[in-house]
Amino acid sequence: MEVAFGLLALVAIVCAVSALGQKINVSVPLLLVLAGVVCSFLPFVPTIELNPELVLVGLLPPLLYAAALQTSLFDFRSNRRSIGLLSVGYVIFGTVSVGLVVAWLFPEIPLAAAMALGAVVAPPDAVAATAIARKVGMPRRIVTILEGESLVNDATALVCLRAAIAAIAGAVSAAEIAGGFVLAAGGGVVVGVAAAFVLTALRKRIRNVAINTSTSLIAPLVAYLPAEAIHASGVLAVVVTGLIMGTKAPSMPNGAARLSQRSNWHTVQFLLENSVFLLIGLQVRTIIEGVRDDSLGPERIWFGCAVVLLAVLVLRPVWVFPTTYLPRLIPAVRRKDPAPPWQYPAIVSWAGMRGVVTLAAVLVLPAELEHRSVLILMALVVVGGTLTLQGFTLPVLVRWLNVKGPDPREDALNEASLMQMATAAGVQRLQELRSDADPPEVVAMLKRRTQERGLAAWERLGRPSAEAATPSQRYAQLRLAMLDAERTKVLELRRGGGYAHEVLVNVLDRLDVEESMLDAALEEPDADGGSGGEGIARPRGVCPHLESAPDLVVPPGPFCEACEREGTTTVHLRMCLQCGNVACCDSSPGTHAYKHFQLSGHPVMRSAEPGEDWRWCYPDELLG
């Protein structure tokens, strides 16, 4: 009964604090930690001991799998050098450096135990940094690097911790440590690929939505347990499986199963990652009480905790800045990946919040280890200090450095362009499949519905939501009102008892599916990423630049000369309507079209992509 009440209280607090944080626009992870700290000192709240097995097996694999499902494998590959330097290089660097600091501060603590603490506090949390990064609105590349780092760094840290614990128990050679790394990394990747292959093959053959979704929910353990059984990295196996499954999911059959998987994993991720921060706060009283009688003395212990926290904060930029710019001294690397502005490594350096994995891992230390409680307190101080200092100041730092996140207007343009190409492919396939026996009204209906979906994406660009609704929005509003009347009628007939329950449920399910699709059409983000406001294009009346711009024709085979010269990748092409210069869009690394506007002052450009003829005025931020 106590366990059931505890679970109920946990979920209730998580939901309430999350809702409050979103309402007052305060970071939910930080609020949950504070709520946990307050609860830990309440007399009626029982002492809650964090079971490391529960975290490392029950919480970490599903959290990493959920994050990996949403991570682009292609983006992960394109940033693999940066991710590898952080998730492997920085963790080893942090393990050794913090270990030496602890050994210097407390000679009474064995060096192996100090290195174990270094491994524990080295990896930033898999949830905290990216949760705040998405909320703040950082550039996509920074978010990708932080996500990739948080997916892999736990595996490196746990391997380092395993080697340190082995050294505490007895002698361990450098060859054994190297062999452990090779087995952990290689075995984890192999098991992860094998698990993804098996799960993909199974889910392709399972048509039942409930069984298909259940197979997805057990995927983290399917990857984790075999890897751990052979002493490989279960964490790395889970990440590899999640990356592959997330990449393959859109091409798998059964759309209902894909929707169910996304919905269920979203709920699981919400409950687990927020419960994690609440659990961190609940450990505070127990850990503080554990060091009261330690022979090192309270003043020395708390001073050592402060020094270790300072070391953790300083060591990250010491590693990030050199590893960002030194590889680019090699011409081949610099051509392929030009050096980012200094603001990028500054943000990555400060996005190093630690989380529940640090606390769970430190509890794995042997119970008979002398001064174990002091090491646990140091880990707690690092977690609380980084969450507080970095968590509260990271949004301020991003604003102060004037680093912009993804431009919603550019995203909307790309979405409309992508939808247009998809619509064209669908219409072409319809022409290939149609026969003389097909009723003309059916073909016309299919073509109209497909084209209307593509046009809806373009409608979002040229009209602010403060004006009259677009045709697609008005359609959604009217259809939602109709669905409400239809549902009311079905429920009225249900009360009469004249229809079987199964028949009523099927009809209501169809209405719910259509309503869920229409809801998305009414969610119009503004230029700042919120809902409502002036819309994407933010028209301000008549634009003289668009009216007077010449109608230049895009040359055949256009390309961005600046991208060719600098060796950067072009995403989309834009053409200046005053001088005809062709350059890359704002989604491209070079952003040469915008740089051309800044240098020349030429106000209007047009899309140079096939099948697109829209224009954009830079000074007035108006689509034409």
Coordinates of C-alpha atoms in Angstrom, one line a residue:
M1 CA 0.0 0.0 0.0
E2 CA 2.8 2.4 0.8
V3 CA 4.5 1.7 -2.5
A4 CA 1.2 2.4 -4.4
F5 CA 0.7 5.6 -2.5
G6 CA 4.3 6.7 -3.1
L7 CA 3.9 6.1 -6.9
L8 CA 0.7 8.1 -6.9
A9 CA 2.4 11.0 -5.0
L10 CA 5.4 10.8 -7.4
V11 CA 3.3 11.1 -10.5
A12 CA 1.0 13.7 -9.0
I13 CA 3.9 16.0 -8.0
V14 CA 5.6 15.5 -11.4
C15 CA 2.4 16.5 -13.3
A16 CA 1.6 19.4 -11.0
V17 CA 5.2 20.9 -11.0
S18 CA 5.5 20.4 -14.8
A19 CA 2.3 22.2 -15.4
L20 CA 3.4 25.0 -13.1
G21 CA 6.8 25.3 -14.7
Q22 CA 5.2 25.6 -18.2
K23 CA 2.8 28.2 -17.0
I24 CA 5.3 30.5 -15.3
N25 CA 8.0 29.8 -17.9
V26 CA 10.5 28.3 -15.5
S27 CA 12.7 25.3 -16.2
V28 CA 10.7 22.2 -15.2
P29 CA 13.8 20.1 -14.2
L30 CA 15.0 22.8 -11.8
L31 CA 11.6 23.2 -10.2
L32 CA 11.3 19.4 -9.7
V33 CA 14.7 19.3 -8.0
L34 CA 13.7 22.1 -5.7
A35 CA 10.4 20.3 -5.0
G36 CA 12.3 17.1 -4.1
V37 CA 14.6 19.0 -1.8
V38 CA 11.7 20.5 0.1
C39 CA 9.9 17.2 0.3
S40 CA 13.1 15.4 1.6
F41 CA 13.0 17.6 4.7
L42 CA 9.3 17.2 5.5
P43 CA 8.8 15.1 8.6
F44 CA 5.9 13.0 7.1
V45 CA 7.9 12.1 3.9
P46 CA 9.7 8.8 4.4
T47 CA 13.4 8.4 3.6
I48 CA 13.7 7.3 0.0
E49 CA 16.9 5.5 -0.9
L50 CA 17.9 5.6 -4.6
N51 CA 18.5 2.1 -5.8
P52 CA 21.3 2.3 -8.4
E53 CA 20.0 -0.9 -10.1
L54 CA 16.6 0.8 -10.5
V55 CA 18.2 3.8 -12.2
L56 CA 20.9 2.1 -14.3
V57 CA 18.5 -0.7 -15.5
G58 CA 15.0 0.6 -15.0
L59 CA 15.3 4.3 -15.9
L60 CA 18.5 4.9 -18.0
P61 CA 17.8 2.5 -20.9
P62 CA 14.3 3.7 -21.6
L63 CA 15.3 7.3 -21.3
L64 CA 18.3 6.9 -23.7
Y65 CA 16.2 4.9 -26.1
A66 CA 13.4 7.5 -26.1
A67 CA 16.0 10.2 -26.8
A68 CA 17.7 8.1 -29.5
L69 CA 14.4 7.5 -31.3
Q70 CA 14.1 11.3 -31.8
T71 CA 17.7 11.9 -32.8
S72 CA 18.6 12.0 -36.5
L73 CA 21.2 9.4 -37.3
F74 CA 22.2 11.5 -40.3
D75 CA 22.8 14.5 -38.1
F76 CA 24.6 12.3 -35.6
R77 CA 27.0 11.1 -38.3
S78 CA 27.7 14.6 -39.7
N79 CA 28.7 15.7 -36.2
R80 CA 30.5 12.5 -35.1
R81 CA 33.8 14.2 -34.5
S82 CA 32.4 16.8 -32.1
I83 CA 30.2 14.2 -30.4
G84 CA 33.1 11.7 -30.1
L85 CA 35.5 14.3 -28.6
L86 CA 32.9 15.2 -26.0
S87 CA 31.3 11.8 -25.2
V88 CA 34.6 9.9 -25.1
G89 CA 37.5 12.4 -24.9
Y90 CA 36.0 14.8 -22.5
V91 CA 34.7 12.0 -20.2
I92 CA 38.2 10.4 -19.9
F93 CA 39.8 13.9 -19.5
G94 CA 37.2 14.8 -16.8
T95 CA 37.6 11.4 -15.0
V96 CA 41.4 11.7 -14.7
S97 CA 41.4 15.5 -13.9
V98 CA 38.7 15.3 -11.2
G99 CA 40.3 12.2 -9.8
L100 CA 43.6 13.9 -9.4
V101 CA 41.9 16.9 -7.8
V102 CA 40.1 14.7 -5.2
A103 CA 43.3 12.8 -4.5
W104 CA 45.1 16.1 -3.9
L105 CA 42.4 17.4 -1.6
F106 CA 41.9 14.2 0.4
P107 CA 45.1 12.0 0.5
E108 CA 43.1 9.7 2.8
I109 CA 40.9 8.6 -0.2
P110 CA 42.5 6.0 -2.4
L111 CA 43.4 7.2 -5.9
A112 CA 41.2 4.5 -7.5
A113 CA 38.2 5.8 -5.5
A114 CA 39.0 9.3 -6.5
M115 CA 39.1 8.2 -10.2
A116 CA 35.7 6.5 -9.6
L117 CA 34.3 9.8 -8.5
G118 CA 35.8 11.5 -11.5
A119 CA 34.0 8.9 -13.8
V120 CA 30.8 9.5 -11.9
V121 CA 30.7 13.3 -12.3
A122 CA 32.2 13.5 -15.8
P123 CA 29.2 12.9 -18.0
P124 CA 26.6 15.6 -18.4
D125 CA 23.0 14.5 -18.0
A126 CA 21.1 13.0 -20.9
V127 CA 18.0 15.1 -20.2
A128 CA 18.8 18.3 -18.5
A129 CA 21.0 20.0 -21.2
T130 CA 18.9 19.2 -24.2
A131 CA 15.6 20.0 -22.3
I132 CA 16.9 23.5 -21.6
A133 CA 18.5 23.8 -25.0
R134 CA 15.2 23.2 -26.8
K135 CA 13.4 25.6 -24.5
V136 CA 15.9 28.4 -25.0
G137 CA 16.0 27.9 -28.8
M138 CA 19.6 27.2 -29.6
P139 CA 21.0 26.5 -33.1
R140 CA 20.2 23.0 -34.3
R141 CA 23.8 22.0 -34.5
I142 CA 24.5 22.8 -30.8
V143 CA 21.4 20.8 -29.8
T144 CA 22.5 17.9 -32.0
I145 CA 26.0 17.9 -30.5
L146 CA 24.6 18.0 -26.9
E147 CA 22.0 15.3 -27.7
G148 CA 24.7 13.1 -29.3
E149 CA 27.1 13.6 -26.4
S150 CA 24.4 12.8 -23.8
L151 CA 23.5 9.6 -25.6
V152 CA 27.1 8.1 -25.6
N153 CA 28.9 9.7 -22.7
D154 CA 27.2 7.6 -20.0
A155 CA 28.6 4.5 -21.7
T156 CA 32.1 5.9 -21.5
A157 CA 31.7 7.0 -17.9
L158 CA 30.3 3.6 -16.8
V159 CA 33.2 1.8 -18.4
C160 CA 35.6 4.2 -16.6
L161 CA 33.7 3.5 -13.3
R162 CA 33.9 -0.2 -13.8
A163 CA 37.7 0.0 -14.3
A164 CA 38.1 2.2 -11.2
I165 CA 36.0 -0.2 -9.0
A166 CA 38.1 -3.1 -10.3
A167 CA 41.2 -1.1 -9.2
I168 CA 39.7 -0.5 -5.8
A169 CA 39.3 -4.3 -5.3
G170 CA 42.8 -5.1 -6.6
A171 CA 45.4 -4.5 -9.2
V172 CA 44.2 -3.8 -12.7
S173 CA 46.6 -3.3 -15.7
A174 CA 46.4 -0.8 -18.5
A175 CA 45.9 -3.6 -21.0
E176 CA 42.9 -4.8 -19.0
I177 CA 41.4 -1.3 -19.0
A178 CA 42.0 -1.0 -22.8
G179 CA 40.5 -4.4 -23.4
G180 CA 37.4 -3.4 -21.3
F181 CA 37.0 -0.3 -23.5
V182 CA 37.2 -2.3 -26.7
L183 CA 34.8 -4.9 -25.5
A184 CA 32.3 -2.3 -24.1
A185 CA 32.3 -0.3 -27.3
G186 CA 32.6 -3.0 -29.9
G187 CA 30.2 -5.4 -28.1
G188 CA 27.7 -2.6 -27.5
V189 CA 27.6 -1.6 -31.1
V190 CA 27.3 -5.2 -32.3
V191 CA 24.5 -6.1 -29.9
G192 CA 22.7 -2.8 -30.7
V193 CA 22.8 -3.5 -34.4
A194 CA 21.6 -7.1 -33.9
A195 CA 18.8 -6.0 -31.5
A196 CA 17.6 -3.4 -34.0
F197 CA 17.7 -6.0 -36.9
V198 CA 15.6 -8.5 -34.9
L199 CA 13.1 -5.9 -33.6
T200 CA 12.7 -4.3 -37.1
A201 CA 12.0 -7.7 -38.6
L202 CA 9.5 -8.6 -35.9
R203 CA 7.6 -5.3 -36.1
K204 CA 7.4 -5.4 -39.9
R205 CA 5.4 -8.6 -39.5
I206 CA 3.2 -7.6 -36.6
R207 CA 0.0 -5.9 -37.7
N208 CA -1.7 -5.7 -34.3
V209 CA -1.1 -2.2 -33.0
A210 CA -1.0 -3.2 -29.3
I211 CA 1.5 -6.0 -29.9
N212 CA 3.6 -3.8 -32.1
T213 CA 3.7 -1.0 -29.6
S214 CA 4.5 -3.5 -26.8
T215 CA 7.5 -4.8 -28.8
S216 CA 8.7 -1.2 -29.0
L217 CA 8.4 -0.7 -25.3
I218 CA 10.6 -3.7 -24.5
A219 CA 13.2 -2.7 -27.0
P220 CA 15.6 -1.0 -24.5
L221 CA 15.9 -4.1 -22.4
V222 CA 16.2 -6.3 -25.5
A223 CA 19.3 -4.4 -26.3
Y224 CA 20.6 -3.7 -22.8
L225 CA 20.4 -7.1 -21.1
P226 CA 22.3 -9.2 -23.7
A227 CA 25.1 -6.5 -23.9
E228 CA 25.5 -6.5 -20.2
A229 CA 25.5 -10.3 -20.1
I230 CA 28.7 -10.3 -22.2
H231 CA 30.2 -7.4 -20.2
A232 CA 29.7 -5.0 -23.1
S233 CA 28.1 -1.6 -22.8
G234 CA 24.4 -2.0 -22.4
V235 CA 24.0 1.8 -22.6
L236 CA 25.7 2.0 -26.0
A237 CA 23.7 -1.0 -27.3
V238 CA 20.4 0.8 -26.3
V239 CA 21.6 4.0 -28.1
V240 CA 22.6 2.2 -31.3
T241 CA 19.2 0.3 -31.3
G242 CA 17.3 3.5 -30.8
L243 CA 19.1 5.4 -33.5
I244 CA 18.5 2.6 -36.0
M245 CA 14.9 2.1 -35.0
G246 CA 14.2 5.8 -35.1
T247 CA 15.7 6.0 -38.6
K248 CA 13.8 3.0 -39.9
A249 CA 10.4 3.7 -38.2
P250 CA 9.0 6.1 -40.9
S251 CA 9.5 3.5 -43.6
M252 CA 7.9 0.6 -41.7
P253 CA 4.3 -0.4 -42.4
N254 CA 1.3 0.2 -40.2
G255 CA 0.9 4.0 -39.6
A256 CA -1.3 3.4 -36.6
A257 CA 1.5 1.5 -34.9
R258 CA 3.9 4.4 -35.6
L259 CA 1.5 6.9 -34.1
S260 CA 1.0 4.7 -31.1
Q261 CA 4.7 4.3 -30.6
R262 CA 5.3 8.1 -30.7
S263 CA 2.4 8.7 -28.3
N264 CA 3.4 6.0 -25.8
W265 CA 7.1 6.9 -25.8
H266 CA 6.3 10.5 -25.3
T267 CA 4.4 9.7 -22.2
V268 CA 7.0 7.3 -20.9
Q269 CA 9.8 9.9 -21.5
F270 CA 7.8 12.6 -19.8
L271 CA 7.2 10.5 -16.6
L272 CA 10.6 9.0 -16.4
E273 CA 12.8 12.1 -17.1
N274 CA 10.7 14.3 -14.7
S275 CA 10.6 11.7 -12.0
V276 CA 14.4 11.5 -12.3
F277 CA 14.8 15.2 -11.2
L278 CA 12.4 14.7 -8.4
L279 CA 14.3 11.7 -7.1
I280 CA 17.5 13.8 -7.2
G281 CA 16.0 16.3 -4.8
L282 CA 14.6 13.6 -2.5
Q283 CA 18.2 12.3 -1.9
V284 CA 19.5 15.5 -0.3
R285 CA 18.6 15.0 3.3
T286 CA 19.8 11.4 3.4
I287 CA 23.2 12.2 1.8
I288 CA 23.8 15.2 4.0
E289 CA 23.1 13.2 7.1
G290 CA 25.5 10.5 6.0
V291 CA 28.6 12.7 6.3
R292 CA 28.0 14.1 9.8
D293 CA 30.2 11.6 11.6
D294 CA 33.0 11.3 9.0
S295 CA 36.5 11.7 10.3
L296 CA 37.5 14.3 7.6
G297 CA 35.5 17.0 9.3
P298 CA 32.6 19.1 8.0
E299 CA 34.6 22.2 7.1
R300 CA 37.1 20.2 5.0
I301 CA 34.4 18.1 3.4
W302 CA 32.3 21.1 2.3
F303 CA 35.4 23.0 1.0
G304 CA 36.4 19.9 -1.0
C305 CA 32.9 19.7 -2.5
A306 CA 33.1 23.3 -3.6
V307 CA 36.5 22.8 -5.2
V308 CA 35.3 19.7 -7.0
L309 CA 32.3 21.6 -8.3
L310 CA 34.6 24.4 -9.5
A311 CA 36.8 21.9 -11.2
V312 CA 33.9 20.4 -13.0
L313 CA 32.8 23.8 -14.2
V314 CA 36.2 24.9 -15.4
L315 CA 37.4 21.6 -17.0
R316 CA 34.6 21.6 -19.6
P317 CA 35.6 24.8 -21.4
V318 CA 39.3 23.9 -21.0
W319 CA 38.5 20.8 -23.1
V320 CA 35.8 22.2 -25.5
F321 CA 37.6 25.2 -26.9
P322 CA 40.9 23.5 -27.9
T323 CA 39.0 20.5 -29.4
T324 CA 36.7 22.8 -31.3
Y325 CA 39.5 24.7 -33.1
L326 CA 42.6 22.6 -33.1
P327 CA 41.3 19.9 -35.5
R328 CA 40.4 22.7 -37.9
L329 CA 44.0 23.7 -38.3
I330 CA 44.1 20.7 -40.6
P331 CA 43.1 22.1 -44.1
A332 CA 41.0 19.1 -45.1
V333 CA 38.9 19.3 -41.9
R334 CA 38.6 23.1 -42.2
R335 CA 37.3 22.9 -45.8
K336 CA 34.7 20.3 -44.9
D337 CA 33.7 21.9 -41.6
P338 CA 34.6 25.6 -41.1
A339 CA 35.2 26.8 -37.6
P340 CA 32.1 27.9 -35.8
P341 CA 31.9 31.3 -34.0
W342 CA 33.3 31.3 -30.5
Q343 CA 29.8 31.6 -29.1
Y344 CA 29.0 28.0 -30.1
P345 CA 31.8 26.4 -27.9
A346 CA 31.0 28.9 -25.2
I347 CA 27.4 27.6 -25.0
V348 CA 28.5 23.9 -25.3
S349 CA 31.0 24.5 -22.4
W350 CA 28.3 25.9 -20.1
A351 CA 25.7 23.2 -21.1
G352 CA 27.1 20.6 -18.8
M353 CA 24.4 19.9 -16.2
R354 CA 24.8 16.6 -14.3
G355 CA 21.8 14.4 -13.3
V356 CA 20.5 11.2 -11.8
V357 CA 23.0 8.9 -13.5
T358 CA 25.8 10.7 -11.5
L359 CA 23.9 9.9 -8.2
A360 CA 23.1 6.4 -9.2
A361 CA 26.6 5.6 -10.4
V362 CA 28.2 6.9 -7.2
L363 CA 26.0 4.6 -5.1
V364 CA 27.6 1.6 -7.0
L365 CA 30.8 2.2 -5.0
P366 CA 31.6 -0.6 -2.6
A367 CA 29.8 -0.2 0.7
E368 CA 33.0 -0.9 2.7
L369 CA 34.9 1.9 1.0
E370 CA 36.2 4.4 3.5
H371 CA 34.8 7.9 3.2
R372 CA 32.2 6.6 0.7
S373 CA 29.6 9.0 2.1
V374 CA 31.9 12.0 1.3
L375 CA 32.2 10.8 -2.3
I376 CA 28.4 10.6 -2.5
L377 CA 28.0 14.1 -1.1
M378 CA 30.5 15.4 -3.7
A379 CA 28.5 13.9 -6.5
L380 CA 25.3 15.5 -5.0
V381 CA 27.0 18.9 -4.8
V382 CA 28.1 18.6 -8.5
V383 CA 24.6 17.6 -9.6
G384 CA 22.9 20.3 -7.6
G385 CA 25.5 23.0 -8.4
T386 CA 25.5 22.4 -12.1
L387 CA 21.7 22.2 -12.3
T388 CA 21.4 25.4 -10.4
L389 CA 24.3 27.5 -11.7
Q390 CA 24.3 26.3 -15.3
G391 CA 20.6 25.6 -15.6
F392 CA 19.4 29.0 -14.4
T393 CA 22.1 31.0 -16.3
L394 CA 22.3 29.1 -19.6
P395 CA 19.2 30.9 -21.1
V396 CA 20.7 34.2 -20.0
L397 CA 24.1 33.3 -21.6
V398 CA 22.4 32.3 -24.9
R399 CA 20.5 35.7 -25.0
W400 CA 23.6 37.6 -24.0
L401 CA 25.7 36.0 -26.8
N402 CA 22.9 36.8 -29.2
V403 CA 22.8 33.2 -30.6
K404 CA 19.7 32.6 -32.6
G405 CA 17.8 29.4 -32.8
P406 CA 16.2 28.0 -36.0
D407 CA 14.3 30.6 -38.0
P408 CA 10.6 29.5 -38.0
R409 CA 10.1 31.4 -41.3
E410 CA 12.9 29.5 -43.0
D411 CA 11.5 26.3 -41.5
A412 CA 8.0 27.1 -42.8
L413 CA 9.4 27.8 -46.3
N414 CA 11.3 24.5 -46.3
E415 CA 8.2 22.7 -45.0
A416 CA 6.1 24.1 -47.8
S417 CA 8.7 23.2 -50.3
L418 CA 9.1 19.7 -49.0
M419 CA 5.3 19.2 -48.9
Q420 CA 5.1 20.5 -52.5
M421 CA 7.6 17.9 -53.7
A422 CA 5.8 15.1 -51.8
T423 CA 2.4 16.2 -53.2
A424 CA 3.9 16.1 -56.7
A425 CA 5.2 12.6 -56.1
G426 CA 1.7 11.5 -54.9
V427 CA -0.1 13.0 -57.8
Q428 CA 2.4 11.4 -60.2
R429 CA 1.8 8.0 -58.6
L430 CA -1.9 8.5 -58.9
Q431 CA -1.5 9.1 -62.7
E432 CA 0.5 5.9 -63.0
L433 CA -2.1 3.8 -61.1
R434 CA -5.4 5.2 -62.5
S435 CA -7.2 3.3 -65.1
D436 CA -10.1 4.1 -67.4
A437 CA -12.4 2.2 -65.1
D438 CA -11.7 4.5 -62.2
P439 CA -14.6 7.0 -61.6
P440 CA -13.4 10.5 -62.6
E441 CA -14.9 12.0 -59.4
V442 CA -12.8 9.7 -57.3
V443 CA -9.6 10.6 -59.1
A444 CA -10.5 14.3 -58.9
M445 CA -11.2 14.0 -55.1
L446 CA -7.8 12.3 -54.5
K447 CA -6.0 14.9 -56.5
R448 CA -7.8 17.8 -54.8
R449 CA -7.3 16.6 -51.3
T450 CA -3.6 15.9 -51.9
Q451 CA -3.0 19.4 -53.5
E452 CA -5.0 21.1 -50.7
R453 CA -2.7 19.7 -48.1
G454 CA 0.3 21.1 -49.9
L455 CA -1.3 24.5 -50.4
A456 CA -2.1 24.7 -46.7
A457 CA 1.7 24.8 -46.0
W458 CA 2.1 27.8 -48.3
E459 CA -0.9 29.6 -46.8
R460 CA 0.9 29.8 -43.5
L461 CA 3.6 32.0 -45.1
G462 CA 1.8 34.8 -46.7
R463 CA -0.9 35.9 -44.2
P464 CA -0.7 36.8 -40.5
S465 CA -3.0 34.9 -38.2
A466 CA -4.5 38.3 -37.0
E467 CA -6.2 38.6 -40.3
A468 CA -8.9 36.3 -41.7
A469 CA -8.2 32.7 -41.4
T470 CA -6.7 30.9 -44.4
P471 CA -8.9 28.5 -46.4
S472 CA -7.2 25.5 -44.6
Q473 CA -7.7 27.0 -41.2
R474 CA -11.3 27.9 -41.9
Y475 CA -11.9 24.3 -43.2
A476 CA -10.4 23.0 -39.9
Q477 CA -12.6 25.3 -37.8
L478 CA -15.8 24.3 -39.6
R479 CA -14.9 20.6 -39.7
L480 CA -14.2 20.6 -36.0
A481 CA -17.6 22.1 -35.3
M482 CA -19.2 19.5 -37.5
L483 CA -17.3 16.7 -35.7
D484 CA -18.4 18.0 -32.4
A485 CA -22.1 17.8 -33.6
E486 CA -21.5 14.3 -35.0
R487 CA -20.0 13.1 -31.7
T488 CA -22.8 14.6 -29.7
K489 CA -25.3 12.8 -31.9
V490 CA -23.5 9.5 -31.5
L491 CA -23.4 9.9 -27.7
E492 CA -27.1 10.7 -27.7
L493 CA -27.8 7.5 -29.6
R494 CA -25.6 5.6 -27.2
R495 CA -27.8 6.6 -24.3
G496 CA -30.8 5.1 -26.2
G497 CA -29.2 1.7 -26.2
G498 CA -30.1 0.9 -29.8
Y499 CA -26.5 0.2 -31.0
A500 CA -23.9 -2.3 -29.9
H501 CA -21.0 -0.9 -27.9
E502 CA -18.4 -2.1 -30.4
V503 CA -20.1 -0.2 -33.2
L504 CA -20.3 3.0 -31.2
V505 CA -16.6 2.7 -30.3
N506 CA -15.5 2.3 -33.9
V507 CA -17.5 5.4 -35.0
L508 CA -16.1 7.5 -32.1
D509 CA -12.5 6.3 -32.8
R510 CA -12.8 7.5 -36.4
L511 CA -14.1 10.9 -35.3
D512 CA -11.2 11.2 -32.9
V513 CA -8.6 10.3 -35.5
E514 CA -9.9 13.0 -37.9
E515 CA -10.1 15.5 -35.1
S516 CA -6.5 14.9 -34.1
M517 CA -5.4 15.6 -37.7
L518 CA -7.4 18.8 -37.8
D519 CA -6.0 20.1 -34.5
A520 CA -2.5 20.4 -36.1
A521 CA -3.9 22.7 -38.9
L522 CA -5.0 25.2 -36.2
E523 CA -1.6 25.4 -34.5
E524 CA 0.1 28.3 -36.2
P525 CA 3.5 29.3 -34.7
D526 CA 4.6 32.9 -34.8
A527 CA 8.0 34.2 -35.7
D528 CA 9.2 33.6 -32.1
G529 CA 8.2 30.0 -32.1
G530 CA 5.0 30.4 -30.0
S531 CA 1.5 30.2 -31.1
G532 CA -0.7 33.1 -32.2
G533 CA 0.8 36.5 -32.9
E534 CA 1.3 37.8 -36.4
G535 CA 2.2 34.6 -38.2
I536 CA 5.3 33.6 -40.1
A537 CA 5.8 36.2 -42.7
R538 CA 4.7 39.2 -40.6
P539 CA 3.4 41.4 -43.4
R540 CA 3.3 45.1 -42.7
G541 CA 1.2 46.3 -45.6
V542 CA 2.5 47.0 -49.2
C543 CA 6.2 46.3 -49.7
P544 CA 7.8 48.6 -52.3
H545 CA 10.8 46.3 -52.6
L546 CA 8.7 43.4 -53.7
E547 CA 6.6 45.5 -56.1
S548 CA 9.6 47.0 -57.8
A549 CA 11.9 43.9 -57.9
P550 CA 12.6 42.7 -61.5
D551 CA 11.4 39.3 -62.6
L552 CA 14.8 37.5 -63.2
V553 CA 14.9 33.9 -64.4
V554 CA 16.9 31.4 -62.5
P555 CA 19.9 30.3 -64.7
P556 CA 20.2 26.6 -65.5
G557 CA 22.2 24.5 -63.1
P558 CA 22.4 27.1 -60.3
F559 CA 24.9 26.6 -57.5
C560 CA 26.4 28.7 -54.6
E561 CA 29.8 29.8 -55.6
A562 CA 30.7 30.7 -52.0
C563 CA 29.8 27.2 -50.8
E564 CA 32.0 25.7 -53.6
R565 CA 34.8 28.0 -52.7
E566 CA 34.6 27.4 -48.9
G567 CA 33.8 23.7 -49.2
T568 CA 30.5 24.0 -47.3
T569 CA 27.2 22.2 -47.9
T570 CA 24.3 23.9 -49.7
V571 CA 20.8 23.0 -48.4
H572 CA 18.6 25.3 -50.6
L573 CA 19.4 28.0 -53.2
R574 CA 18.2 31.6 -53.3
M575 CA 18.8 34.2 -56.1
C576 CA 19.1 38.0 -55.6
L577 CA 16.6 39.7 -57.9
Q578 CA 18.8 42.8 -58.2
C579 CA 22.1 41.4 -59.4
G580 CA 21.2 37.7 -60.0
N581 CA 23.7 36.3 -57.4
V582 CA 22.8 32.7 -56.4
A583 CA 23.7 31.7 -52.9
C584 CA 22.7 29.3 -50.1
C585 CA 19.8 29.7 -47.7
D586 CA 19.8 30.3 -43.9
S587 CA 19.6 26.6 -43.2
S588 CA 22.9 26.1 -45.0
P589 CA 26.1 26.4 -42.9
G590 CA 27.3 29.4 -45.0
T591 CA 24.1 31.4 -45.0
H592 CA 25.5 33.2 -48.1
A593 CA 22.2 34.6 -49.4
Y594 CA 21.7 36.6 -46.1
K595 CA 25.4 37.6 -46.1
H596 CA 25.0 38.9 -49.7
F597 CA 22.0 41.0 -48.5
Q598 CA 24.1 42.4 -45.6
L599 CA 27.0 43.3 -47.9
S600 CA 25.1 44.6 -50.9
G601 CA 21.9 45.9 -49.4
H602 CA 19.9 44.2 -52.2
P603 CA 16.5 43.7 -50.6
V604 CA 14.7 40.9 -52.5
M605 CA 15.6 37.4 -53.3
R606 CA 13.7 34.5 -54.7
S607 CA 13.9 30.8 -54.4
A608 CA 16.1 29.2 -57.0
E609 CA 14.7 25.7 -56.3
P610 CA 12.8 23.9 -59.1
G611 CA 9.1 24.5 -59.0
E612 CA 9.3 27.4 -56.5
D613 CA 8.7 31.1 -57.4
W614 CA 8.2 32.8 -54.1
R615 CA 10.2 35.9 -53.1
W616 CA 11.4 37.3 -49.8
C617 CA 12.1 40.9 -48.8
Y618 CA 14.8 41.0 -46.1
P619 CA 14.2 44.6 -44.8
D620 CA 10.4 44.1 -44.4
E621 CA 10.5 40.4 -43.7
L622 CA 7.7 39.8 -46.1
L623 CA 6.9 36.9 -48.4
G624 CA 5.7 37.7 -51.9

